[in-house]
Amino acid sequence: MSARAGIVVTGTEVLTGRVSDRNGPWLAEQLRQTGVDVGFTVVVGDRPQDLVEALDFLAGARVDLVVTSGGLGPTADDLTAAVVGEWQGRPSATDERLEARITAIVERLSARRGWTFDPEAMAAGTAKQALVPHGAEVLEPTGTAPGLVVPGQDGDGHPPVVVLPGPPSELQGMWPAALASPLVTAALADRAELRQSTVRLWGTPEVAIAATLRRLGDGLEGLEVTTCLRGGELEVVTRYGSDLADRYDRFVEAVVQEHGAAVFSTDGSTVDDLVARALADRGLTIATAESCTAGLLAGRLTERAGSSAWVRGGAVVYSNEAKHHLVGVPTELIERVGAVSEEVAVALAEGARRELGADLGVGITGIAGPGGGSPEKPVGLVHLCVAGPDGRVQAAPVIPGDRSNVRARSVTVALHLVRELLDGDAPA
Amino acid sequence: MSARAGIVVTGTEVLTGRVSDRNGPWLAEQLRQTGVDVGFTVVVGDRPQDLVEALDFLAGARVDLVVTSGGLGPTADDLTAAVVGEWQGRPSATDERLEARITAIVERLSARRGWTFDPEAMAAGTAKQALVPHGAEVLEPTGTAPGLVVPGQDGDGHPPVVVLPGPPSELQGMWPAALASPLVTAALADRAELRQSTVRLWGTPEVAIAATLRRLGDGLEGLEVTTCLRGGELEVVTRYGSDLADRYDRFVEAVVQEHGAAVFSTDGSTVDDLVARALADRGLTIATAESCTAGLLAGRLTERAGSSAWVRGGAVVYSNEAKHHLVGVPTELIERVGAVSEEVAVALAEGARRELGADLGVGITGIAGPGGGSPEKPVGLVHLCVAGPDGRVQAAPVIPGDRSNVRARSVTVALHLVRELLDGDAPA
């Protein structure tokens, strides 16, 4: 049994959905990598009583460690440190040397960014951030807010609470110090290695994998298998103790045997990884011409550092004039077959290749909606083409969901077409 | 006191951070719009005991309604319906007419998408999805999985649980039926109007707003004010009963008085809204030339339906050749001052305007990192320019954080520059 943690994400802006939480998922992955199982992530607003109830819940669920994010700023609604201190029965007092360090940071930042404000206001905010519960460890600020590790009291059954700031870059910068804390190390002494491996399939319904899982039955004992369909990809993620590695390998063999062509990754690689690696390894370059996705494919292809070695650039061709002017799609072609058509997708892909001097070109044109659909060309219809020196691959799916879903899924389809062309296993 | 709900998001893929949760935030916003306050969102993995503990926690926190997402698929790890039924003390039985409807849906989908698989596997998956706890209301499938509203038992203190599927489009499609359910209507009878209003500032540190809040003190009583700094924007969101509307208006007046120039929105509009509205209202068009952001600005400008009226298109100019070829940046200029420079940002903006025939052009060139920095041009340095018929605005921030943050924040800075140029309040 490995050590178990709970995460509390604080912030009314997260709870109400105005800001999407990046910290919970990041912390869960970090904890997993150190062999700690995460049982729960609780999102609460900036209300002291709700935070206390979340802490009580996690203590009751007997987690070994709680990690909180957010609520360490200088404003009065940032109350995590005080509430956690009180929950652990530890009154807070000002740490004057910490206060001086925070003041120095804020002054340096203000000078650099040209902020000017009332010194009294600054002092009040800083004094609040320098309050430390009795017996807590201070984690040095990576922004302006310090973090804390606040231990429980003997016999109260409370786990230590790691209190981290909300801005993801500050939280991530502080994490190594939190892990190195003696209180944290002691709480997680009990961790065992828990592996996590992923198989990814493209173009297979979830129900088909369900059949495989059912058939294998007892052969899966001890493997925690979860399947998840997203953006058209089916992800099969398994967590297991290192003693069950052989059983996991046999499971993967069975999946590959039954769903061969659909399995595109058994080592955790994403389609983005595979495309980047194939382009880099073979010294090929790529360019895009996007209508309905309007730059999202280019944005995704360049997410990783070093992508300038294979991404030449792209054209966002929202208007028909742009299709013609940037990548040379003949205006008469658009007039004859319409902007959303197989022919225009091909012309975009070939135009991107030619105009940007790339080995591969990708063309995307579709109806993202909600308007613009017709019986022949419904909302969600997207024509895609990937052209290379030796041929082309194409697809014309009708993608369900809203505008945002159609655009995001189109990008994923395009990446799979690129992968197929590079694999050479696609119909010519 | 308004009715209060709790949300349970199920799925190991969400808990471990492989998939970012879209349902919790969406449900919270829907509930808010119907006057229901959300107290907690709990994320749990696909483990029955953890789901039960989350339900116990929310019942203990006395919420009036629980909404769950996920775990309704055909695979064995999808166990929400069974666990909720058991938790409510309601044994499940097959609803044969529902089973027939699901079978018809799966057959239609399979035919359309060309899926072929074992009929026995399909029958087993469908039979699982047609299990309904005794006394529960069925919500018709919007994908293949039906939803449920499962009531508690007299005297057990359990709220009704609305069980919804995990895919966001299915969940969203099913929501109106869930809200119309008599069990849900009864549970939420007690709702009161809770308003939520937002003020947005650009270029103001959080500590400055903290000073304003502190000074106003008792003048804020009954207003639940939260501040959140993200991507360089400071959001001040206030929730309050409709009887406190005057007090809220005075608060906004005070913020505008103290932070005038920085306040860009008091009616909830985002910078995206303001830019879209200004372009549409004045009949102006825009085009982009992006290097380090590589299409993300174009992608964001086209998020909303109808944006083809003002977005002409853009160029993703990752390579120097693309900068020259697509938008005519002189090669000798790049050689002389470097691709990341004020001069190239201007040339990109003017080139985008000219080549795409737009009224406004935006140029972005920077060092997203992690490599490529130097003492003179550090990682995070981004040169931006927005050019219009009557002049230009520019900025050259050094943006903190990782590659993804630098790219995302650059897009936000660009939108604010567009807004400033359109407002005419920027330095020429």
Tab-separated table of N, CA, C and O in Angstrom, chain A residues 26 72 138-148 162-165 167-180:
chain	number	residue	atom	x	y	z
A	26	TRP	N	-1.336	18.934	-12.106
A	26	TRP	CA	0.131	18.955	-12.058
A	26	TRP	C	0.628	18.295	-10.779
A	26	TRP	O	1.535	17.455	-10.800
A	72	LEU	N	-2.694	32.562	-1.074
A	72	LEU	CA	-1.557	33.092	-0.319
A	72	LEU	C	-1.223	34.530	-0.707
A	72	LEU	O	-0.171	35.051	-0.336
A	138	VAL	N	8.822	27.122	6.607
A	138	VAL	CA	8.583	28.104	5.552
A	138	VAL	C	9.255	27.633	4.264
A	138	VAL	O	10.400	27.197	4.280
A	139	LEU	N	8.513	27.699	3.160
A	139	LEU	CA	9.096	27.426	1.839
A	139	LEU	C	9.335	28.786	1.175
A	139	LEU	O	8.402	29.583	1.039
A	140	GLU	N	10.564	29.050	0.799
A	140	GLU	CA	10.910	30.384	0.294
A	140	GLU	C	10.069	30.769	-0.919
A	140	GLU	O	9.764	29.927	-1.773
A	141	PRO	N	9.680	32.046	-1.022
A	141	PRO	CA	8.853	32.494	-2.150
A	141	PRO	C	9.557	32.258	-3.486
A	141	PRO	O	10.766	32.461	-3.592
A	142	THR	N	8.780	31.840	-4.482
A	142	THR	CA	9.304	31.835	-5.847
A	142	THR	C	8.677	33.001	-6.614
A	142	THR	O	9.174	33.405	-7.649
A	143	GLY	N	7.553	33.514	-6.092
A	143	GLY	CA	6.981	34.781	-6.559
A	143	GLY	C	7.123	35.749	-5.395
A	143	GLY	O	8.238	36.032	-4.970
A	144	THR	N	5.999	36.204	-4.840
A	144	THR	CA	6.112	37.019	-3.627
A	144	THR	C	5.632	36.249	-2.401
A	144	THR	O	5.971	36.599	-1.277
A	145	ALA	N	4.824	35.192	-2.610
A	145	ALA	CA	4.230	34.508	-1.462
A	145	ALA	C	5.078	33.332	-1.007
A	145	ALA	O	5.448	32.491	-1.824
A	146	PRO	N	5.375	33.240	0.292
A	146	PRO	CA	6.033	32.040	0.791
A	146	PRO	C	5.028	30.899	0.901
A	146	PRO	O	3.828	31.132	1.044
A	147	GLY	N	5.522	29.656	0.834
A	147	GLY	CA	4.695	28.488	1.108
A	147	GLY	C	4.951	28.006	2.517
A	147	GLY	O	5.780	28.570	3.248
A	148	LEU	N	4.205	26.985	2.933
A	148	LEU	CA	4.329	26.471	4.296
A	148	LEU	C	4.184	24.957	4.299
A	148	LEU	O	3.523	24.393	3.430
A	162	VAL	N	0.850	20.817	3.144
A	162	VAL	CA	1.763	21.646	2.360
A	162	VAL	C	0.926	22.744	1.708
A	162	VAL	O	-0.009	22.459	0.969
A	163	VAL	N	1.260	23.984	2.015
A	163	VAL	CA	0.472	25.124	1.545
A	163	VAL	C	1.270	25.825	0.446
A	163	VAL	O	2.338	26.376	0.716
A	164	LEU	N	0.761	25.773	-0.780
A	164	LEU	CA	1.507	26.322	-1.920
A	164	LEU	C	0.717	27.455	-2.574
A	164	LEU	O	-0.515	27.485	-2.494
A	165	PRO	N	1.414	28.370	-3.269
A	165	PRO	CA	0.729	29.492	-3.919
A	165	PRO	C	-0.055	29.048	-5.145
A	165	PRO	O	0.183	27.955	-5.687
A	167	PRO	N	-0.470	30.716	-8.373
A	167	PRO	CA	0.053	30.842	-9.744
A	167	PRO	C	0.902	29.611	-10.104
A	167	PRO	O	1.841	29.269	-9.367
A	168	PRO	N	0.565	28.928	-11.193
A	168	PRO	CA	1.242	27.664	-11.498
A	168	PRO	C	2.765	27.760	-11.527
A	168	PRO	O	3.443	26.851	-11.047
A	169	SER	N	3.309	28.851	-12.041
A	169	SER	CA	4.774	28.899	-12.125
A	169	SER	C	5.381	29.001	-10.724
A	169	SER	O	6.432	28.413	-10.447
A	170	GLU	N	4.699	29.722	-9.816
A	170	GLU	CA	5.211	29.812	-8.441
A	170	GLU	C	5.097	28.462	-7.735
A	170	GLU	O	6.014	28.020	-7.033
A	171	LEU	N	3.943	27.827	-7.914
A	171	LEU	CA	3.727	26.529	-7.274
A	171	LEU	C	4.743	25.504	-7.765
A	171	LEU	O	5.340	24.771	-6.973
A	172	GLN	N	4.951	25.485	-9.060
A	172	GLN	CA	5.876	24.497	-9.621
A	172	GLN	C	7.305	24.776	-9.177
A	172	GLN	O	8.075	23.859	-8.914
A	173	GLY	N	7.652	26.056	-9.072
A	173	GLY	CA	8.996	26.403	-8.628
A	173	GLY	C	9.247	26.017	-7.180
A	173	GLY	O	10.379	25.753	-6.769
A	174	MET	N	8.181	26.003	-6.381
A	174	MET	CA	8.323	25.723	-4.955
A	174	MET	C	8.274	24.224	-4.636
A	174	MET	O	8.652	23.798	-3.547
A	175	TRP	N	7.796	23.427	-5.580
A	175	TRP	CA	7.533	22.016	-5.310
A	175	TRP	C	8.777	21.238	-4.842
A	175	TRP	O	8.686	20.455	-3.878
A	176	PRO	N	9.944	21.432	-5.475
A	176	PRO	CA	11.112	20.672	-5.004
A	176	PRO	C	11.417	20.938	-3.527
A	176	PRO	O	11.740	19.997	-2.780
A	177	ALA	N	11.282	22.177	-3.082
A	177	ALA	CA	11.524	22.493	-1.671
A	177	ALA	C	10.498	21.800	-0.781
A	177	ALA	O	10.819	21.314	0.312
A	178	ALA	N	9.248	21.744	-1.249
A	178	ALA	CA	8.210	21.079	-0.459
A	178	ALA	C	8.535	19.590	-0.292
A	178	ALA	O	8.446	19.039	0.805
A	179	LEU	N	8.935	18.956	-1.392
A	179	LEU	CA	9.250	17.521	-1.340
A	179	LEU	C	10.440	17.239	-0.439
A	179	LEU	O	10.539	16.173	0.159
A	180	ALA	N	11.361	18.201	-0.357
A	180	ALA	CA	12.570	18.010	0.447
A	180	ALA	C	12.317	18.277	1.932
A	180	ALA	O	13.165	17.979	2.766
